[in-house]
Tab-separated table of C-alpha atoms in Angstrom:
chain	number	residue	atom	x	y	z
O	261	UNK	CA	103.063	85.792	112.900
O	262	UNK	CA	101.401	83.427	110.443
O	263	UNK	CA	102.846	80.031	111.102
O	264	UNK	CA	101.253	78.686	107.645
O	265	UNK	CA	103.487	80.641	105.401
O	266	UNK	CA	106.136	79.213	103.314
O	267	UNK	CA	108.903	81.259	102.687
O	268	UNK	CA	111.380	80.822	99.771
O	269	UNK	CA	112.482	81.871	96.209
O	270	UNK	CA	110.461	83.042	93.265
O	271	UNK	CA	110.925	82.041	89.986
O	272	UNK	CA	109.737	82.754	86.771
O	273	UNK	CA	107.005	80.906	86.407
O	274	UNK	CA	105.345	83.107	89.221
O	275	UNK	CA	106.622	85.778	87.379
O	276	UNK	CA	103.020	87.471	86.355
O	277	UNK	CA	102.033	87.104	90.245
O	278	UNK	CA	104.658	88.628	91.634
O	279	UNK	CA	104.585	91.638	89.246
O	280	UNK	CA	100.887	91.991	90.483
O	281	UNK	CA	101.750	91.744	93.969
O	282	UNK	CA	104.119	94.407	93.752
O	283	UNK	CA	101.635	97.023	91.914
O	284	UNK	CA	99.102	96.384	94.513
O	285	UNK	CA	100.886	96.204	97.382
O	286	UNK	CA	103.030	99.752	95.891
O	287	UNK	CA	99.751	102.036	95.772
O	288	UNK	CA	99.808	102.815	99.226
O	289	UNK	CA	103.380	104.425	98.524
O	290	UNK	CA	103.055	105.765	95.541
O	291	UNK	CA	99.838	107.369	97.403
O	292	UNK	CA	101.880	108.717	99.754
O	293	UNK	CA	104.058	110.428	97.626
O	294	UNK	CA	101.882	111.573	95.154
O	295	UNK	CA	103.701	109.707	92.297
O	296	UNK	CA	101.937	107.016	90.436
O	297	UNK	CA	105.593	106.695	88.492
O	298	UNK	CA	107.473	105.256	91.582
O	299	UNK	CA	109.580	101.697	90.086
O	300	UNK	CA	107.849	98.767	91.567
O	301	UNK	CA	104.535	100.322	89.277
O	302	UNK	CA	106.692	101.089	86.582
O	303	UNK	CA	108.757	98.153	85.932
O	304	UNK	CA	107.100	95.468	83.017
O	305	UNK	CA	106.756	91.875	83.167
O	306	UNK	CA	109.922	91.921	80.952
O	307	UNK	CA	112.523	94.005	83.293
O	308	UNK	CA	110.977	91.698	86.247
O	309	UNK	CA	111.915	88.566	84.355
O	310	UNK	CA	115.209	90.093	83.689
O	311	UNK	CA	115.872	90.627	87.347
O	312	UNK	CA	114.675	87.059	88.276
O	313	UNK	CA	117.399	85.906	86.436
O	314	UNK	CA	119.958	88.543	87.260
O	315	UNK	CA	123.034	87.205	89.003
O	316	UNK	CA	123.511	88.111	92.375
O	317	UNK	CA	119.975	88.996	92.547
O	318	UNK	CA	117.569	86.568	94.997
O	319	UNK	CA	113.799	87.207	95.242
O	320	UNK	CA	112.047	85.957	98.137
O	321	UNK	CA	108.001	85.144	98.292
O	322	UNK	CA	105.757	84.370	101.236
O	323	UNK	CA	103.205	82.088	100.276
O	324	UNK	CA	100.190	81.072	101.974
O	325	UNK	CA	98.597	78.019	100.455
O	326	UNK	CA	99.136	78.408	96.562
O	327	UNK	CA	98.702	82.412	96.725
O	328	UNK	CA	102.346	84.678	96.670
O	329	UNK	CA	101.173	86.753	99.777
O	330	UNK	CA	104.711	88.743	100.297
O	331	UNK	CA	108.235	89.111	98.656
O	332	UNK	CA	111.325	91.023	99.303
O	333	UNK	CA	113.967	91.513	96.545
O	334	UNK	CA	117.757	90.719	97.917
O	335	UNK	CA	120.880	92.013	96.108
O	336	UNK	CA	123.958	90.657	97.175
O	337	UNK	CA	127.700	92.441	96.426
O	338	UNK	CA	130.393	91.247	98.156
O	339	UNK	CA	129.634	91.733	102.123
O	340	UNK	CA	126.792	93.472	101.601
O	341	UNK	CA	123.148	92.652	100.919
O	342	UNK	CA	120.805	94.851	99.840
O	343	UNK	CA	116.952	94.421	100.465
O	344	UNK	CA	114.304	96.228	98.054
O	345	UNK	CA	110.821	95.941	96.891
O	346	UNK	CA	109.319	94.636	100.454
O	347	UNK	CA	105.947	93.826	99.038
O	348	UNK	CA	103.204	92.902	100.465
O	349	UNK	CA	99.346	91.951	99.337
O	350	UNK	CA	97.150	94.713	100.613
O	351	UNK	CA	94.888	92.525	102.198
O	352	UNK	CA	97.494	91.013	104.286
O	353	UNK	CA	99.594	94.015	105.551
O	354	UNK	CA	99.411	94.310	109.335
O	355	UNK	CA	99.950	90.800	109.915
O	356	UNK	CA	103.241	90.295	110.368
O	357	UNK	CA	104.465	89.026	106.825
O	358	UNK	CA	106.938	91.869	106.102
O	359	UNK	CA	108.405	90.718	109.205
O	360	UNK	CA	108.630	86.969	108.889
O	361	UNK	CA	109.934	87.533	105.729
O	362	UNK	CA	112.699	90.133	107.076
O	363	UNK	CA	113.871	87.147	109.808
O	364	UNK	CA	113.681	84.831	106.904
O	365	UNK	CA	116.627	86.789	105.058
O	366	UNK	CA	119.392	86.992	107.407
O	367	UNK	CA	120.037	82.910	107.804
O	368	UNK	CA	119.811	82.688	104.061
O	369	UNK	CA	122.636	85.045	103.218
O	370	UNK	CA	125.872	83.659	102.362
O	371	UNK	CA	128.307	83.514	105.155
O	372	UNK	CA	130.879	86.574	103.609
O	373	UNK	CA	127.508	89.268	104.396
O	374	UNK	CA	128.437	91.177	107.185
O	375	UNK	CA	125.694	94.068	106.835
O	376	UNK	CA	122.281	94.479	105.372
O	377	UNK	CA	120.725	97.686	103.916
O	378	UNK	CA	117.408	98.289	103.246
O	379	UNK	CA	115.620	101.942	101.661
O	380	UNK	CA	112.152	102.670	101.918
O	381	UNK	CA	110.771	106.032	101.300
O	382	UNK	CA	111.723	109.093	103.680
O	383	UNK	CA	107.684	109.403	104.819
O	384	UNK	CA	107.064	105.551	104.821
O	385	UNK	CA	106.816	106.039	109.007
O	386	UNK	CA	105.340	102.713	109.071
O	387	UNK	CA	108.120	101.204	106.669
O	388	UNK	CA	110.887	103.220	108.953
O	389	UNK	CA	109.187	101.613	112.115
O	390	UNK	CA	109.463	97.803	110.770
O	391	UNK	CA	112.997	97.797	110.188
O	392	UNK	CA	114.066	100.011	113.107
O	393	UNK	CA	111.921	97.514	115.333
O	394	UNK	CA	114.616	94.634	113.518
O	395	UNK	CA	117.393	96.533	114.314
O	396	UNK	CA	118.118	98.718	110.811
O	397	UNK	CA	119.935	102.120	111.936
O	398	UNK	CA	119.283	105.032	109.879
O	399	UNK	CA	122.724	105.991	107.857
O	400	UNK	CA	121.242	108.420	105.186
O	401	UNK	CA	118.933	109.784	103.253
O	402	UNK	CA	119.505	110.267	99.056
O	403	UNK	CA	116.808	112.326	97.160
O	404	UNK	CA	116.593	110.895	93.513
O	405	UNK	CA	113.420	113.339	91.136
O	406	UNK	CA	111.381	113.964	93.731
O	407	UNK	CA	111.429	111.091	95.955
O	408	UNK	CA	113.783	111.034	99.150
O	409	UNK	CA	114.977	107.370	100.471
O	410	UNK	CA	115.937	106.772	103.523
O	411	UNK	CA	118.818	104.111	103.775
O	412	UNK	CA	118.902	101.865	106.827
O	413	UNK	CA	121.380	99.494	107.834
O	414	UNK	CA	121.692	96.136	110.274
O	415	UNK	CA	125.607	94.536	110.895
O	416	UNK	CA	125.039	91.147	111.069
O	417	UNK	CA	125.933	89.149	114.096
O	418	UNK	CA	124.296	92.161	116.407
O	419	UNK	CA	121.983	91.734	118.461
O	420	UNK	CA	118.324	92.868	117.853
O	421	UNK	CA	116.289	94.086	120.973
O	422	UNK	CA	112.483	94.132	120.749
């Protein structure tokens, strides 16, 4: 893991780089699926403003030196906390950022979260693998159009082998 990263919230004023982050590091998936219409390409500079400020909404970026190298989106209702939009930069992908930034999460939540999910697509095998390895149990899967998520979940306060 890269010990030089700073993890901690976006806000707007990184805005721009963080909707570039997400298209880039999204190709790869919507690759895999054949769809160039999957949501983190779709969404404009205006929804992901929107959702920057959204109550109960937290975004999370990894940066390394000045440059946004990672983020993770983090919804929270109630007990539950939601993780979405695992990004990131394409160049960077394989060293161990997705994961940092999934330990980061956990100690940030407020104390009421009991259980984290997280949904990736069905044939994202390397996606599946990452949060398996941090202790994510499949629950379901939900086909929405023609993509098929696979929902994973973590109760907090268990122990993660690996």
């Amino acid at each position: 893991m890269n010990d030089a990263l700073r993890i901690g919230p976006v806000t707007l004023e990184h805005a721009g780089e963080l909707l570039t982050l997400r298209r880039a590091a999204f190709v790869t998936e919507a690759q895999t699926y054949d769809d160039p219409f999957i949501p983190p390409l779709t969404q404009t500079l205006d929804e992901l403003r929107a959702d920057l400020e959204a109550e109960g909404v937290i975004t999370l970026g990894a940066w390394d030196g000045p440059r946004l190298v990672g983020s993770v989106r983090v919804e929270l209702e109630g007990s539950k906390a939601t993780l979405g939009r695992l990004a990131v930069a394409p160049d960077r992908q394989g060293e161990g950022i997705g994961t940092q930034m999934m330990l980061t999460v956990a100690p940030m939540l407020p104390e009421e979260t009991e259980e984290i999910w997280v949904f990736t697509g069905r044939d994202s095998k390397q996606n599946l693998a990452m949060y398996q390895n941090q202790g994510y149990e499949h629950q379901f899967d939900e086909t929405v159009g023609d993509l098929t998520y696979a929902y994973l979940r973590r109760i907090l306060g268990e122990d993660v082998e690996g």
